[in-house]
Amino acid sequence: MNSIRTPKRRLITSALPYANGPIHIGHIAGAYLPADIYVRYLRSMCEDVVWVCGSDEHGAAITLRAKKDGTTPQEIVDKYHVEMQEAFSGLDISFDHYSRTSSKKHHKVAQEFFLQLLKNDSFEVKTQDQYFDEEADQFLADRYITGTCPKCNASDAYGDQCEKCGATLSPTDLINPKSTLSGAKPILKPTTLWYLPMGRHEDWLRDYIENGMLDGIPHHNAKAWKSHVVGQCKSWIDGGLQSRAMTRDLKWGVPVPIEGAEGKVLYVWLDAPIGYITATMEWAEKNGQDWKDWWQNSDTDLLHFIGKDNIVFHCLIFPILLKQHGGYILPSQVPANEFMNLEGAKISTSRNWAVWVSEYLESFPEGSDTMRYVLASLMPEQRDSEFTWLDYKDRINNELADVLGNFVNRIVVLTRKYYNGSVPKTPAPSSLNNVDKALIESLSKAPAKIGDLISRHRFREAQLEAMNVARLGNKYLTEEEPWKVQKTNPERVKTIMYLACQVVGNLGIVLEPFLPRTAEKLRVSFGIPQAKWSDTSPNIVNPDTILGDLPILFTKIETETIEAEIAKLGSKDDASDNENNSNIMPIKDSTTFDNFTAMDLRVATVTECIPIKKTKKLLQLTVDTGLDTRTVVSGIAEHFSPEDVIGRKVVLLANLAPRNIRGVESQGMILMASTSDGGLRFITPEEGVNSGDVIS
Ligand SMILES: [Zn+2]
């Protein structure tokens, strides 16, 4: 267990998503699905639990996005606040309350928090030279400034962090600093900032992280924390904690509530975690509760679900702020996940290398449970993992459809056929053979086993154990063959079918945290009123229950379907640029000369072009390579119409293995330039370069 005691209530938070872009599956697998599985389980255990989240609506990424789109920060956050909630609810992410940090209420809560910190002498006030962009009339911090990393020499480090080596930086650390607003070389100009002297807190933080001790008293079970979380914190503390500025000279954010601090706002990483408190206050108000029970009572366990990039903020900075303020509890567990990659590369918003939840749900309107299942199977709990569409297809077809769906369907069909859909009577104990008894024993033990894994945040294994209940039933049915036995011993079949129905009934509860829609269908059909963990039992389904209608649970996924999804990757989408304000793609890892010469790049001429039916993004091109005429499918239909393309000379990767895309065999790939403004352009050869000319 995570706690050193049994808490009376649990407050769960998930990282506040930045309201500057849509939600992708990497976000879901990192901070939202794990929390949802955990919270659904706690609810079904009738525990006192509240789960809050909300949009993080401040910070440089949002103002930069607004500037790029020619709109206001408010319009950006209003748009994504709505869109993100739709994405979450589309995947049945069941927050108790979803708030936002641009609300008046939150500004007030964050300002009062800051004033209390000020009163408690938590800051060092320093007037220092900071970089200033004269053209944009603004001080440059965080993502407003880039330059060369002093640690690893990466050319595109930000003012707060180098994404290449992970180093935490100050703008003044950067070599050759440049404003991301104007591109100008900034000047130095004095300004006053409020710093959090983190070095003062090293000793107690070390005891808290390494030993789970707080003020000399056992606080939580440090051994239950993930090793990568503890490891990251230790390396921060070992490296010496630097003072960190908690204010910014910006217009967008929570204004610093001090006279003479006009034009200054709270650092986004000061105000965002306080957003958890605001969200809880709003929830408590709506539900007639006292928010202080959740934040200021040592009987409460506080858990932060986050991705690994937020560990320092939740394990070091926020605990310092809470302790400095006084009266607040500190997190007893921060089960951070690592990252999920996609089809062999890092998920990248700016390159559209992502599976966007909203687009996914357009393609798969009934796909909430299936995506949840695949993401939980691949959850990056201890190390980075990778999502592929082929894996998505295989897991749905071979596991959900073949194991779970097939098992449930056989039970429903046979119960209808033999007993008009009515569950047989409870068999007499004397009629049970050893196989039946073994099934009953496994079924009795499964819920506790699954629950224990969920409590320890081992969601991949927990889901596997829940699916093993279906496997158990499937195996039982296959071995007992009721369809054969019915001819000779119909009494025996009643026992088999009774027990098999019990397996389905238990699945209706143990699958609830993972596959809530499927679990509900099973409960409704098998007459189980609610998802209550304590109701699991080998006699959960009452005899004589008339099974309700239950259509096929999972349809199999075709190869063409996932090929169409793969074809969407990498095609530039204008609504999806939020991680690189420069938009220039970083240089990829080095490759070998042999790898390069293995590629047959040559000039070709487009002779015909037609749209591919029922797709928005694909065009089917016929190209003349000088040697042959071939078909190429290209994901450029949102940028070009067929008449723009016919007659063009293009660069073709001619020896790419043929791929079937939406039923069309694509024999090669047209090379395109993704421009920094989000556009897509052809690479047009000079005059005199002809079809068949080789590029080397
Ligand atoms: Zn670096």
PDB file of C-alpha atoms in Angstrom, residues 515-640:
ATOM      1  CA  LEU A 515     -13.794  -0.991 -19.893  1.00  0.00           C
ATOM      2  CA  PRO A 516     -16.644   0.950 -18.257  1.00  0.00           C
ATOM      3  CA  ARG A 517     -19.029   0.765 -21.221  1.00  0.00           C
ATOM      4  CA  THR A 518     -18.579  -2.958 -21.748  1.00  0.00           C
ATOM      5  CA  ALA A 519     -18.839  -3.660 -18.027  1.00  0.00           C
ATOM      6  CA  GLU A 520     -22.093  -1.741 -17.857  1.00  0.00           C
ATOM      7  CA  LYS A 521     -23.529  -3.697 -20.797  1.00  0.00           C
ATOM      8  CA  LEU A 522     -22.684  -6.940 -18.997  1.00  0.00           C
ATOM      9  CA  ARG A 523     -24.253  -5.756 -15.742  1.00  0.00           C
ATOM     10  CA  VAL A 524     -27.424  -4.589 -17.438  1.00  0.00           C
ATOM     11  CA  SER A 525     -27.798  -7.799 -19.410  1.00  0.00           C
ATOM     12  CA  PHE A 526     -27.055 -10.071 -16.422  1.00  0.00           C
ATOM     13  CA  GLY A 527     -29.215  -8.169 -13.941  1.00  0.00           C
ATOM     14  CA  ILE A 528     -26.458  -6.730 -11.738  1.00  0.00           C
ATOM     15  CA  PRO A 529     -27.591  -3.404 -10.314  1.00  0.00           C
ATOM     16  CA  GLN A 530     -24.256  -1.655  -9.685  1.00  0.00           C
ATOM     17  CA  ALA A 531     -20.494  -1.900  -9.997  1.00  0.00           C
ATOM     18  CA  LYS A 532     -19.767  -2.693  -6.371  1.00  0.00           C
ATOM     19  CA  TRP A 533     -16.553  -4.632  -5.828  1.00  0.00           C
ATOM     20  CA  SER A 534     -17.902  -6.351  -2.706  1.00  0.00           C
ATOM     21  CA  ASP A 535     -20.751  -7.825  -4.772  1.00  0.00           C
ATOM     22  CA  THR A 536     -18.332 -10.031  -6.719  1.00  0.00           C
ATOM     23  CA  SER A 537     -18.986 -13.672  -5.860  1.00  0.00           C
ATOM     24  CA  PRO A 538     -19.375 -17.028  -7.605  1.00  0.00           C
ATOM     25  CA  ASN A 539     -23.135 -16.535  -7.127  1.00  0.00           C
ATOM     26  CA  ILE A 540     -23.432 -12.935  -8.315  1.00  0.00           C
ATOM     27  CA  VAL A 541     -26.006 -13.632 -11.055  1.00  0.00           C
ATOM     28  CA  ASN A 542     -29.346 -14.726  -9.649  1.00  0.00           C
ATOM     29  CA  PRO A 543     -30.928 -17.898 -11.014  1.00  0.00           C
ATOM     30  CA  ASP A 544     -33.913 -17.198 -13.266  1.00  0.00           C
ATOM     31  CA  THR A 545     -32.489 -13.836 -14.345  1.00  0.00           C
ATOM     32  CA  ILE A 546     -33.683 -13.273 -17.916  1.00  0.00           C
ATOM     33  CA  LEU A 547     -30.673 -12.104 -19.899  1.00  0.00           C
ATOM     34  CA  GLY A 548     -31.207  -8.738 -21.531  1.00  0.00           C
ATOM     35  CA  ASP A 549     -30.347  -7.974 -25.109  1.00  0.00           C
ATOM     36  CA  LEU A 550     -26.576  -7.984 -25.669  1.00  0.00           C
ATOM     37  CA  PRO A 551     -25.300  -7.274 -29.177  1.00  0.00           C
ATOM     38  CA  ILE A 552     -21.771  -8.308 -30.263  1.00  0.00           C
ATOM     39  CA  LEU A 553     -19.387  -6.472 -27.919  1.00  0.00           C
ATOM     40  CA  PHE A 554     -16.426  -5.863 -30.238  1.00  0.00           C
ATOM     41  CA  THR A 555     -16.220  -5.757 -34.026  1.00  0.00           C
ATOM     42  CA  LYS A 556     -12.934  -6.780 -35.551  1.00  0.00           C
ATOM     43  CA  ILE A 557     -10.663  -4.145 -37.042  1.00  0.00           C
ATOM     44  CA  GLU A 558      -9.656  -4.491 -40.704  1.00  0.00           C
ATOM     45  CA  THR A 559      -6.141  -3.865 -41.963  1.00  0.00           C
ATOM     46  CA  GLU A 560      -7.379  -1.071 -44.271  1.00  0.00           C
ATOM     47  CA  THR A 561      -8.829   0.742 -41.286  1.00  0.00           C
ATOM     48  CA  ILE A 562      -5.536   1.013 -39.472  1.00  0.00           C
ATOM     49  CA  GLU A 563      -3.642   1.799 -42.682  1.00  0.00           C
ATOM     50  CA  ALA A 564      -5.853   4.844 -43.098  1.00  0.00           C
ATOM     51  CA  GLU A 565      -4.990   5.890 -39.535  1.00  0.00           C
ATOM     52  CA  ILE A 566      -1.267   5.429 -40.161  1.00  0.00           C
ATOM     53  CA  ALA A 567      -1.536   7.539 -43.323  1.00  0.00           C
ATOM     54  CA  LYS A 568      -2.807  10.464 -41.215  1.00  0.00           C
ATOM     55  CA  LEU A 569       0.395  10.581 -39.180  1.00  0.00           C
ATOM     56  CA  GLY A 570       2.815  13.322 -40.020  1.00  0.00           C
ATOM     57  CA  SER A 571       0.493  15.203 -42.349  1.00  0.00           C
ATOM     58  CA  LYS A 572       0.551  18.709 -41.052  1.00  0.00           C
ATOM     59  CA  ASP A 573      -2.544  19.866 -39.224  1.00  0.00           C
ATOM     60  CA  ASP A 574      -2.801  23.571 -38.553  1.00  0.00           C
ATOM     61  CA  ALA A 575      -4.639  23.084 -35.255  1.00  0.00           C
ATOM     62  CA  SER A 576      -1.902  21.138 -33.631  1.00  0.00           C
ATOM     63  CA  ASP A 577       1.158  23.195 -33.088  1.00  0.00           C
ATOM     64  CA  ASN A 578       1.956  23.763 -29.493  1.00  0.00           C
ATOM     65  CA  GLU A 579       5.260  22.446 -28.442  1.00  0.00           C
ATOM     66  CA  ASN A 580       7.774  24.275 -30.586  1.00  0.00           C
ATOM     67  CA  ASN A 581       7.214  27.943 -30.909  1.00  0.00           C
ATOM     68  CA  SER A 582       9.914  28.135 -33.556  1.00  0.00           C
ATOM     69  CA  ASN A 583       8.247  25.368 -35.611  1.00  0.00           C
ATOM     70  CA  ILE A 584      11.600  24.322 -36.943  1.00  0.00           C
ATOM     71  CA  MET A 585      11.958  20.613 -36.516  1.00  0.00           C
ATOM     72  CA  PRO A 586      14.995  19.526 -34.556  1.00  0.00           C
ATOM     73  CA  ILE A 587      17.635  17.598 -36.464  1.00  0.00           C
ATOM     74  CA  LYS A 588      17.034  13.856 -36.233  1.00  0.00           C
ATOM     75  CA  ASP A 589      19.572  11.460 -34.736  1.00  0.00           C
ATOM     76  CA  SER A 590      22.483  10.740 -37.045  1.00  0.00           C
ATOM     77  CA  THR A 591      22.153   8.035 -39.690  1.00  0.00           C
ATOM     78  CA  THR A 592      24.738   6.186 -41.757  1.00  0.00           C
ATOM     79  CA  PHE A 593      25.812   6.894 -45.305  1.00  0.00           C
ATOM     80  CA  ASP A 594      24.712   3.362 -46.192  1.00  0.00           C
ATOM     81  CA  ASN A 595      21.230   4.074 -44.893  1.00  0.00           C
ATOM     82  CA  PHE A 596      21.106   7.112 -47.085  1.00  0.00           C
ATOM     83  CA  THR A 597      22.353   5.445 -50.267  1.00  0.00           C
ATOM     84  CA  ALA A 598      19.883   2.597 -49.691  1.00  0.00           C
ATOM     85  CA  MET A 599      17.130   5.038 -50.569  1.00  0.00           C
ATOM     86  CA  ASP A 600      16.252   5.455 -54.242  1.00  0.00           C
ATOM     87  CA  LEU A 601      15.256   9.087 -54.579  1.00  0.00           C
ATOM     88  CA  ARG A 602      14.391  10.276 -58.065  1.00  0.00           C
ATOM     89  CA  VAL A 603      12.437  12.843 -59.986  1.00  0.00           C
ATOM     90  CA  ALA A 604       9.022  11.817 -61.307  1.00  0.00           C
ATOM     91  CA  THR A 605       6.168  13.573 -63.092  1.00  0.00           C
ATOM     92  CA  VAL A 606       2.549  13.388 -61.960  1.00  0.00           C
ATOM     93  CA  THR A 607       0.386  12.355 -64.910  1.00  0.00           C
ATOM     94  CA  GLU A 608      -2.961  11.734 -63.198  1.00  0.00           C
ATOM     95  CA  CYS A 609      -4.488  12.518 -59.823  1.00  0.00           C
ATOM     96  CA  ILE A 610      -7.837  11.616 -58.222  1.00  0.00           C
ATOM     97  CA  PRO A 611      -9.165  11.901 -54.665  1.00  0.00           C
ATOM     98  CA  ILE A 612      -9.622   8.651 -52.708  1.00  0.00           C
ATOM     99  CA  LYS A 613     -13.275   8.243 -51.801  1.00  0.00           C
ATOM    100  CA  LYS A 614     -14.405   8.529 -48.176  1.00  0.00           C
ATOM    101  CA  THR A 615     -11.121  10.102 -47.083  1.00  0.00           C
ATOM    102  CA  LYS A 616     -10.376  13.731 -46.380  1.00  0.00           C
ATOM    103  CA  LYS A 617      -6.625  13.580 -46.639  1.00  0.00           C
ATOM    104  CA  LEU A 618      -5.673  11.175 -49.397  1.00  0.00           C
ATOM    105  CA  LEU A 619      -5.013  11.650 -53.114  1.00  0.00           C
ATOM    106  CA  GLN A 620      -4.175   8.857 -55.560  1.00  0.00           C
ATOM    107  CA  LEU A 621      -1.428   9.933 -57.954  1.00  0.00           C
ATOM    108  CA  THR A 622      -0.136   8.284 -61.102  1.00  0.00           C
ATOM    109  CA  VAL A 623       3.526   9.169 -61.654  1.00  0.00           C
ATOM    110  CA  ASP A 624       5.971   8.651 -64.489  1.00  0.00           C
ATOM    111  CA  THR A 625       9.397   7.705 -63.083  1.00  0.00           C
ATOM    112  CA  GLY A 626      11.115   7.607 -66.459  1.00  0.00           C
ATOM    113  CA  LEU A 627      11.321   3.816 -66.114  1.00  0.00           C
ATOM    114  CA  ASP A 628       7.721   2.980 -65.309  1.00  0.00           C
ATOM    115  CA  THR A 629       4.313   4.398 -64.437  1.00  0.00           C
ATOM    116  CA  ARG A 630       3.104   3.746 -60.924  1.00  0.00           C
ATOM    117  CA  THR A 631       0.486   4.608 -58.321  1.00  0.00           C
ATOM    118  CA  VAL A 632       1.312   6.554 -55.182  1.00  0.00           C
ATOM    119  CA  VAL A 633      -1.085   7.474 -52.362  1.00  0.00           C
ATOM    120  CA  SER A 634      -0.278  10.783 -50.720  1.00  0.00           C
ATOM    121  CA  GLY A 635      -1.827  12.445 -47.646  1.00  0.00           C
ATOM    122  CA  ILE A 636      -1.953  15.929 -49.185  1.00  0.00           C
ATOM    123  CA  ALA A 637      -5.641  16.362 -50.082  1.00  0.00           C
ATOM    124  CA  GLU A 638      -6.188  18.996 -47.392  1.00  0.00           C
ATOM    125  CA  HIS A 639      -3.531  21.169 -49.026  1.00  0.00           C
ATOM    126  CA  PHE A 640      -3.869  20.440 -52.738  1.00  0.00           C
TER     127      PHE A 640
END
